[in-house]
Amino acid sequence: MNYTKLQELLINFIKKQAGNKNLVLGLSGGIDSALVAHLCKMAVNERLFTLLMPTKNSNKQNLDDALKLCKTLQIHHEIIYIDEILQSFEKVSKDLNLIRKGNFTARIRMSLLYDYSALKNALVVGTSNKSELMLGYGTIYGDLACAFNPLATLYKSEIFEFAKFIGVHENFINKAPSADLWPNQSDENDLGYAYKQLDEVLKAIENNENLDHFDENLKNLVLKRIKENAFKRKLPTTLESII
């Protein structure tokens, strides 16, 4: 992949989408949001704002890395601990499990981002990659919500290489991918396979290639996730859309 050309295309894409508005994104301490922050800073410079929204259970290294990135790139940022908000949701929810708590966490963060976007006359920038979008690995109206998404055409395995090219700090590149929704969460533990393996299947599906040579469990997992999470990639159904 020509990363020089890709960088140019994405910066121009971000500039066009932003217009005269500011941009805001949630900086998690993970590689995706770090890469988007780099690109947005190149595109709009001082018009970029970030929110860091940890809980008491969040990985401290993620917060430290996010703060270092803001300092290095001179990005406007605010830290909002969301524990009290999350606890208020927990009080009115019955039999709350990790998945539902994770959804609450993601939607609280997105609510804060959209509130901040109104305060700063800013657009919310998405940070989900193509692998996550195809697999439905994200929270609808949570981390999947945005005004536009620079990474939507890049597989997770491509994100690592592009991040190296852009100059994202190795701390982001070397750490295990995680949404940090609960203690010790790992994307690849949740999904059951490494992104490299998942991406090979996803690329084969996208290119209409034969899947027979893939491990049966891996293939079935990917196909099942794509089918079951298709609703996350669609706009809400209206009468007009079905007649």
mmCIF file of C-alpha atoms in Angstrom:
data_model
loop_
_atom_site.group_PDB
_atom_site.id
_atom_site.type_symbol
_atom_site.label_atom_id
_atom_site.label_comp_id
_atom_site.label_asym_id
_atom_site.label_seq_id
_atom_site.Cartn_x
_atom_site.Cartn_y
_atom_site.Cartn_z
ATOM 1 C CA MET A 1 0.000 0.000 0.000
ATOM 2 C CA ASN A 2 1.211 3.510 -0.855
ATOM 3 C CA TYR A 3 1.021 5.121 2.586
ATOM 4 C CA THR A 4 2.277 8.479 1.317
ATOM 5 C CA LYS A 5 -0.698 8.668 -1.047
ATOM 6 C CA LEU A 6 -3.046 7.350 1.628
ATOM 7 C CA GLN A 7 -1.923 10.029 4.078
ATOM 8 C CA GLU A 8 -2.528 12.723 1.488
ATOM 9 C CA LEU A 9 -5.978 11.349 0.619
ATOM 10 C CA LEU A 10 -7.075 11.086 4.238
ATOM 11 C CA ILE A 11 -5.853 14.550 5.199
ATOM 12 C CA ASN A 12 -7.724 16.041 2.235
ATOM 13 C CA PHE A 13 -10.790 13.960 3.141
ATOM 14 C CA ILE A 14 -10.719 15.272 6.719
ATOM 15 C CA LYS A 15 -10.255 18.873 5.556
ATOM 16 C CA LYS A 16 -13.210 18.562 3.194
ATOM 17 C CA GLN A 17 -15.478 16.999 5.823
ATOM 18 C CA ALA A 18 -14.495 19.565 8.460
ATOM 19 C CA GLY A 19 -14.991 22.629 6.303
ATOM 20 C CA ASN A 20 -14.824 25.594 8.667
ATOM 21 C CA LYS A 21 -15.825 23.589 11.745
ATOM 22 C CA ASN A 22 -13.741 22.259 14.605
ATOM 23 C CA LEU A 23 -13.231 18.536 15.131
ATOM 24 C CA VAL A 24 -13.545 16.461 18.301
ATOM 25 C CA LEU A 25 -12.707 12.825 18.964
ATOM 26 C CA GLY A 26 -12.432 10.499 21.916
ATOM 27 C CA LEU A 27 -8.810 9.647 22.646
ATOM 28 C CA SER A 28 -8.714 6.231 24.281
ATOM 29 C CA GLY A 29 -5.005 5.463 24.370
ATOM 30 C CA GLY A 30 -5.440 2.902 21.599
ATOM 31 C CA ILE A 31 -3.885 2.865 18.154
ATOM 32 C CA ASP A 32 -7.012 3.794 16.163
ATOM 33 C CA SER A 33 -7.805 7.033 17.990
ATOM 34 C CA ALA A 34 -4.091 7.906 18.123
ATOM 35 C CA LEU A 35 -3.822 7.538 14.350
ATOM 36 C CA VAL A 36 -6.972 9.605 13.777
ATOM 37 C CA ALA A 37 -5.629 12.292 16.123
ATOM 38 C CA HIS A 38 -2.403 12.496 14.089
ATOM 39 C CA LEU A 39 -4.332 12.816 10.828
ATOM 40 C CA CYS A 40 -6.790 15.380 12.182
ATOM 41 C CA LYS A 41 -3.986 17.469 13.656
ATOM 42 C CA MET A 42 -2.314 17.542 10.236
ATOM 43 C CA ALA A 43 -5.623 18.483 8.622
ATOM 44 C CA VAL A 44 -7.040 21.173 10.929
ATOM 45 C CA ASN A 45 -4.261 21.912 13.453
ATOM 46 C CA GLU A 46 -5.657 24.126 16.260
ATOM 47 C CA ARG A 47 -9.249 23.227 15.432
ATOM 48 C CA LEU A 48 -8.851 19.729 16.904
ATOM 49 C CA PHE A 49 -10.182 18.892 20.377
ATOM 50 C CA THR A 50 -10.040 15.575 22.219
ATOM 51 C CA LEU A 51 -11.825 14.125 25.233
ATOM 52 C CA LEU A 52 -10.179 11.506 27.445
ATOM 53 C CA MET A 53 -12.958 9.643 29.271
ATOM 54 C CA PRO A 54 -11.569 6.977 31.606
ATOM 55 C CA THR A 55 -13.174 5.145 34.499
ATOM 56 C CA LYS A 56 -11.490 4.080 37.729
ATOM 57 C CA ASN A 57 -11.035 0.639 36.128
ATOM 58 C CA SER A 58 -9.419 1.939 32.947
ATOM 59 C CA ASN A 59 -5.884 0.920 32.091
ATOM 60 C CA LYS A 60 -3.694 3.727 33.465
ATOM 61 C CA GLN A 61 -1.169 3.204 30.668
ATOM 62 C CA ASN A 62 -3.839 4.159 28.139
ATOM 63 C CA LEU A 63 -4.501 7.459 29.891
ATOM 64 C CA ASP A 64 -0.776 8.172 30.210
ATOM 65 C CA ASP A 65 -0.204 7.443 26.524
ATOM 66 C CA ALA A 66 -3.152 9.620 25.490
ATOM 67 C CA LEU A 67 -1.887 12.524 27.596
ATOM 68 C CA LYS A 68 1.616 12.184 26.148
ATOM 69 C CA LEU A 69 0.165 12.247 22.650
ATOM 70 C CA CYS A 70 -1.791 15.434 23.407
ATOM 71 C CA LYS A 71 1.354 17.058 24.764
ATOM 72 C CA THR A 72 3.531 15.946 21.845
ATOM 73 C CA LEU A 73 1.069 17.085 19.176
ATOM 74 C CA GLN A 74 -0.168 20.081 21.197
ATOM 75 C CA ILE A 75 -3.792 18.991 21.026
ATOM 76 C CA HIS A 76 -6.519 20.681 23.080
ATOM 77 C CA HIS A 77 -7.849 18.100 25.524
ATOM 78 C CA GLU A 78 -9.988 17.546 28.594
ATOM 79 C CA ILE A 79 -10.202 14.585 30.962
ATOM 80 C CA ILE A 80 -13.667 13.548 32.141
ATOM 81 C CA TYR A 81 -13.948 10.614 34.515
ATOM 82 C CA ILE A 82 -17.279 8.964 33.774
ATOM 83 C CA ASP A 83 -17.663 6.750 36.878
ATOM 84 C CA GLU A 84 -20.508 8.736 38.439
ATOM 85 C CA ILE A 85 -22.483 8.767 35.199
ATOM 86 C CA LEU A 86 -21.928 5.043 34.724
ATOM 87 C CA GLN A 87 -22.964 4.285 38.300
ATOM 88 C CA SER A 88 -26.265 6.120 37.791
ATOM 89 C CA PHE A 89 -27.039 3.819 34.867
ATOM 90 C CA GLU A 90 -26.058 0.766 36.884
ATOM 91 C CA LYS A 91 -28.492 1.705 39.666
ATOM 92 C CA VAL A 92 -31.527 1.495 37.368
ATOM 93 C CA SER A 93 -30.433 -1.576 35.374
ATOM 94 C CA LYS A 94 -31.307 -5.151 36.267
ATOM 95 C CA ASP A 95 -28.876 -8.069 36.003
ATOM 96 C CA LEU A 96 -26.252 -5.919 34.335
ATOM 97 C CA ASN A 97 -23.561 -8.012 32.610
ATOM 98 C CA LEU A 98 -20.232 -6.961 31.119
ATOM 99 C CA ILE A 99 -21.571 -6.517 27.593
ATOM 100 C CA ARG A 100 -24.407 -4.211 28.675
ATOM 101 C CA LYS A 101 -22.092 -2.285 30.986
ATOM 102 C CA GLY A 102 -19.666 -1.909 28.110
ATOM 103 C CA ASN A 103 -22.466 -0.565 25.923
ATOM 104 C CA PHE A 104 -23.382 1.971 28.601
ATOM 105 C CA THR A 105 -19.744 3.038 28.817
ATOM 106 C CA ALA A 106 -19.429 3.500 25.052
ATOM 107 C CA ARG A 107 -22.713 5.444 24.803
ATOM 108 C CA ILE A 108 -21.843 7.708 27.728
ATOM 109 C CA ARG A 109 -18.578 8.591 26.033
ATOM 110 C CA MET A 110 -20.323 9.315 22.751
ATOM 111 C CA SER A 111 -22.974 11.435 24.510
ATOM 112 C CA LEU A 112 -20.192 13.538 26.008
ATOM 113 C CA LEU A 113 -18.494 13.863 22.635
ATOM 114 C CA TYR A 114 -21.680 15.088 20.973
ATOM 115 C CA ASP A 115 -22.343 17.511 23.825
ATOM 116 C CA TYR A 116 -18.788 18.801 23.468
ATOM 117 C CA SER A 117 -19.282 19.079 19.708
ATOM 118 C CA ALA A 118 -22.213 21.441 20.339
ATOM 119 C CA LEU A 119 -20.081 23.481 22.760
ATOM 120 C CA LYS A 120 -17.170 23.793 20.333
ATOM 121 C CA ASN A 121 -19.069 23.910 17.025
ATOM 122 C CA ALA A 122 -17.283 20.698 16.139
ATOM 123 C CA LEU A 123 -17.910 17.505 14.214
ATOM 124 C CA VAL A 124 -17.397 14.171 15.972
ATOM 125 C CA VAL A 125 -14.746 12.125 14.178
ATOM 126 C CA GLY A 126 -15.058 8.332 14.194
ATOM 127 C CA THR A 127 -12.185 5.993 15.014
ATOM 128 C CA SER A 128 -13.545 2.561 14.013
ATOM 129 C CA ASN A 129 -11.586 0.586 11.432
ATOM 130 C CA LYS A 130 -12.943 -1.595 8.629
ATOM 131 C CA SER A 131 -12.394 -4.864 10.531
ATOM 132 C CA GLU A 132 -14.476 -3.638 13.472
ATOM 133 C CA LEU A 133 -17.191 -2.313 11.175
ATOM 134 C CA MET A 134 -17.497 -5.533 9.157
ATOM 135 C CA LEU A 135 -17.496 -7.713 12.286
ATOM 136 C CA GLY A 136 -19.892 -5.415 14.136
ATOM 137 C CA TYR A 137 -17.347 -5.102 16.924
ATOM 138 C CA GLY A 138 -18.613 -1.860 18.385
ATOM 139 C CA THR A 139 -21.594 -0.269 20.116
ATOM 140 C CA ILE A 140 -24.323 1.171 17.926
ATOM 141 C CA TYR A 141 -24.919 4.808 18.950
ATOM 142 C CA GLY A 142 -21.735 4.454 20.996
ATOM 143 C CA ASP A 143 -18.260 4.254 19.490
ATOM 144 C CA LEU A 144 -19.793 3.568 16.064
ATOM 145 C CA ALA A 145 -21.504 6.989 16.019
ATOM 146 C CA CYS A 146 -19.759 9.861 14.236
ATOM 147 C CA ALA A 147 -20.090 12.574 11.607
ATOM 148 C CA PHE A 148 -17.438 10.912 9.436
ATOM 149 C CA ASN A 149 -14.857 8.160 9.807
ATOM 150 C CA PRO A 150 -11.352 8.368 8.302
ATOM 151 C CA LEU A 151 -10.446 4.733 9.094
ATOM 152 C CA ALA A 152 -13.551 3.038 7.680
ATOM 153 C CA THR A 153 -11.710 1.698 4.624
ATOM 154 C CA LEU A 154 -8.656 0.369 6.497
ATOM 155 C CA TYR A 155 -8.413 -3.092 8.015
ATOM 156 C CA LYS A 156 -6.958 -3.331 11.517
ATOM 157 C CA SER A 157 -3.827 -5.077 10.233
ATOM 158 C CA GLU A 158 -3.297 -2.118 7.863
ATOM 159 C CA ILE A 159 -3.752 0.341 10.736
ATOM 160 C CA PHE A 160 -0.582 -0.929 12.440
ATOM 161 C CA GLU A 161 1.553 -0.397 9.337
ATOM 162 C CA PHE A 162 0.042 2.991 8.554
ATOM 163 C CA ALA A 163 0.516 4.136 12.163
ATOM 164 C CA LYS A 164 4.215 3.258 11.945
ATOM 165 C CA PHE A 165 4.483 5.270 8.731
ATOM 166 C CA ILE A 166 2.704 8.287 10.239
ATOM 167 C CA GLY A 167 4.949 8.227 13.293
ATOM 168 C CA VAL A 168 2.491 7.142 15.974
ATOM 169 C CA HIS A 169 4.432 6.295 19.142
ATOM 170 C CA GLU A 170 5.364 2.627 19.525
ATOM 171 C CA ASN A 171 3.402 2.438 22.804
ATOM 172 C CA PHE A 172 0.184 2.554 20.769
ATOM 173 C CA ILE A 173 1.452 0.116 18.164
ATOM 174 C CA ASN A 174 2.778 -2.521 20.560
ATOM 175 C CA LYS A 175 -0.093 -2.741 23.060
ATOM 176 C CA ALA A 176 -2.874 -5.313 22.712
ATOM 177 C CA PRO A 177 -5.968 -3.747 21.075
ATOM 178 C CA SER A 178 -8.692 -3.034 23.631
ATOM 179 C CA ALA A 179 -11.799 -0.868 23.928
ATOM 180 C CA ASP A 180 -10.977 -0.648 27.667
ATOM 181 C CA LEU A 181 -14.650 -1.105 28.596
ATOM 182 C CA TRP A 182 -13.840 -3.314 31.588
ATOM 183 C CA PRO A 183 -10.658 -4.447 33.375
ATOM 184 C CA ASN A 184 -8.262 -6.585 31.312
ATOM 185 C CA GLN A 185 -10.454 -6.487 28.222
ATOM 186 C CA SER A 186 -8.796 -7.491 24.962
ATOM 187 C CA ASP A 187 -10.293 -7.233 21.477
ATOM 188 C CA GLU A 188 -8.681 -10.473 20.371
ATOM 189 C CA ASN A 189 -9.877 -12.331 23.485
ATOM 190 C CA ASP A 190 -13.402 -11.093 22.807
ATOM 191 C CA LEU A 191 -13.247 -12.053 19.140
ATOM 192 C CA GLY A 192 -11.347 -15.306 19.648
ATOM 193 C CA TYR A 193 -8.708 -14.668 16.984
ATOM 194 C CA ALA A 194 -5.942 -12.217 16.139
ATOM 195 C CA TYR A 195 -6.870 -9.391 13.775
ATOM 196 C CA LYS A 196 -4.381 -10.696 11.210
ATOM 197 C CA GLN A 197 -6.341 -13.954 10.969
ATOM 198 C CA LEU A 198 -9.707 -12.202 10.936
ATOM 199 C CA ASP A 199 -8.595 -9.739 8.266
ATOM 200 C CA GLU A 200 -7.500 -12.523 5.929
ATOM 201 C CA VAL A 201 -11.048 -13.898 5.963
ATOM 202 C CA LEU A 202 -12.644 -10.461 5.720
ATOM 203 C CA LYS A 203 -10.528 -9.559 2.691
ATOM 204 C CA ALA A 204 -11.409 -12.856 1.014
ATOM 205 C CA ILE A 205 -15.114 -12.175 1.598
ATOM 206 C CA GLU A 206 -14.823 -8.643 0.249
ATOM 207 C CA ASN A 207 -13.084 -9.958 -2.893
ATOM 208 C CA ASN A 208 -15.604 -12.806 -3.352
ATOM 209 C CA GLU A 209 -12.861 -15.410 -2.979
ATOM 210 C CA ASN A 210 -13.313 -19.055 -2.021
ATOM 211 C CA LEU A 211 -13.224 -19.569 1.758
ATOM 212 C CA ASP A 212 -12.712 -23.340 1.817
ATOM 213 C CA HIS A 213 -9.039 -23.163 2.799
ATOM 214 C CA PHE A 214 -9.741 -21.243 6.016
ATOM 215 C CA ASP A 215 -10.119 -22.888 9.405
ATOM 216 C CA GLU A 216 -13.780 -23.838 9.738
ATOM 217 C CA ASN A 217 -14.270 -22.247 13.154
ATOM 218 C CA LEU A 218 -12.600 -19.015 12.085
ATOM 219 C CA LYS A 219 -14.608 -18.822 8.866
ATOM 220 C CA ASN A 220 -17.906 -19.540 10.609
ATOM 221 C CA LEU A 221 -17.215 -16.984 13.324
ATOM 222 C CA VAL A 222 -16.558 -14.239 10.794
ATOM 223 C CA LEU A 223 -19.580 -15.096 8.666
ATOM 224 C CA LYS A 224 -21.818 -15.253 11.730
ATOM 225 C CA ARG A 225 -20.637 -11.909 13.062
ATOM 226 C CA ILE A 226 -21.076 -10.211 9.688
ATOM 227 C CA LYS A 227 -24.628 -11.546 9.388
ATOM 228 C CA GLU A 228 -25.743 -10.928 12.964
ATOM 229 C CA ASN A 229 -24.302 -7.414 13.144
ATOM 230 C CA ALA A 230 -25.444 -6.199 9.738
ATOM 231 C CA PHE A 231 -28.008 -3.938 11.455
ATOM 232 C CA LYS A 232 -25.177 -1.829 12.859
ATOM 233 C CA ARG A 233 -24.125 -0.841 9.345
ATOM 234 C CA LYS A 234 -27.598 0.284 8.218
ATOM 235 C CA LEU A 235 -29.675 3.379 8.744
ATOM 236 C CA PRO A 236 -32.923 2.867 10.714
ATOM 237 C CA THR A 237 -35.691 1.346 8.595
ATOM 238 C CA THR A 238 -38.468 3.702 7.470
ATOM 239 C CA LEU A 239 -41.668 3.085 5.546
ATOM 240 C CA GLU A 240 -40.121 4.748 2.501
ATOM 241 C CA SER A 241 -37.175 2.332 2.565
ATOM 242 C CA ILE A 242 -39.375 -0.786 2.329
ATOM 243 C CA ILE A 243 -41.941 0.244 -0.317
#
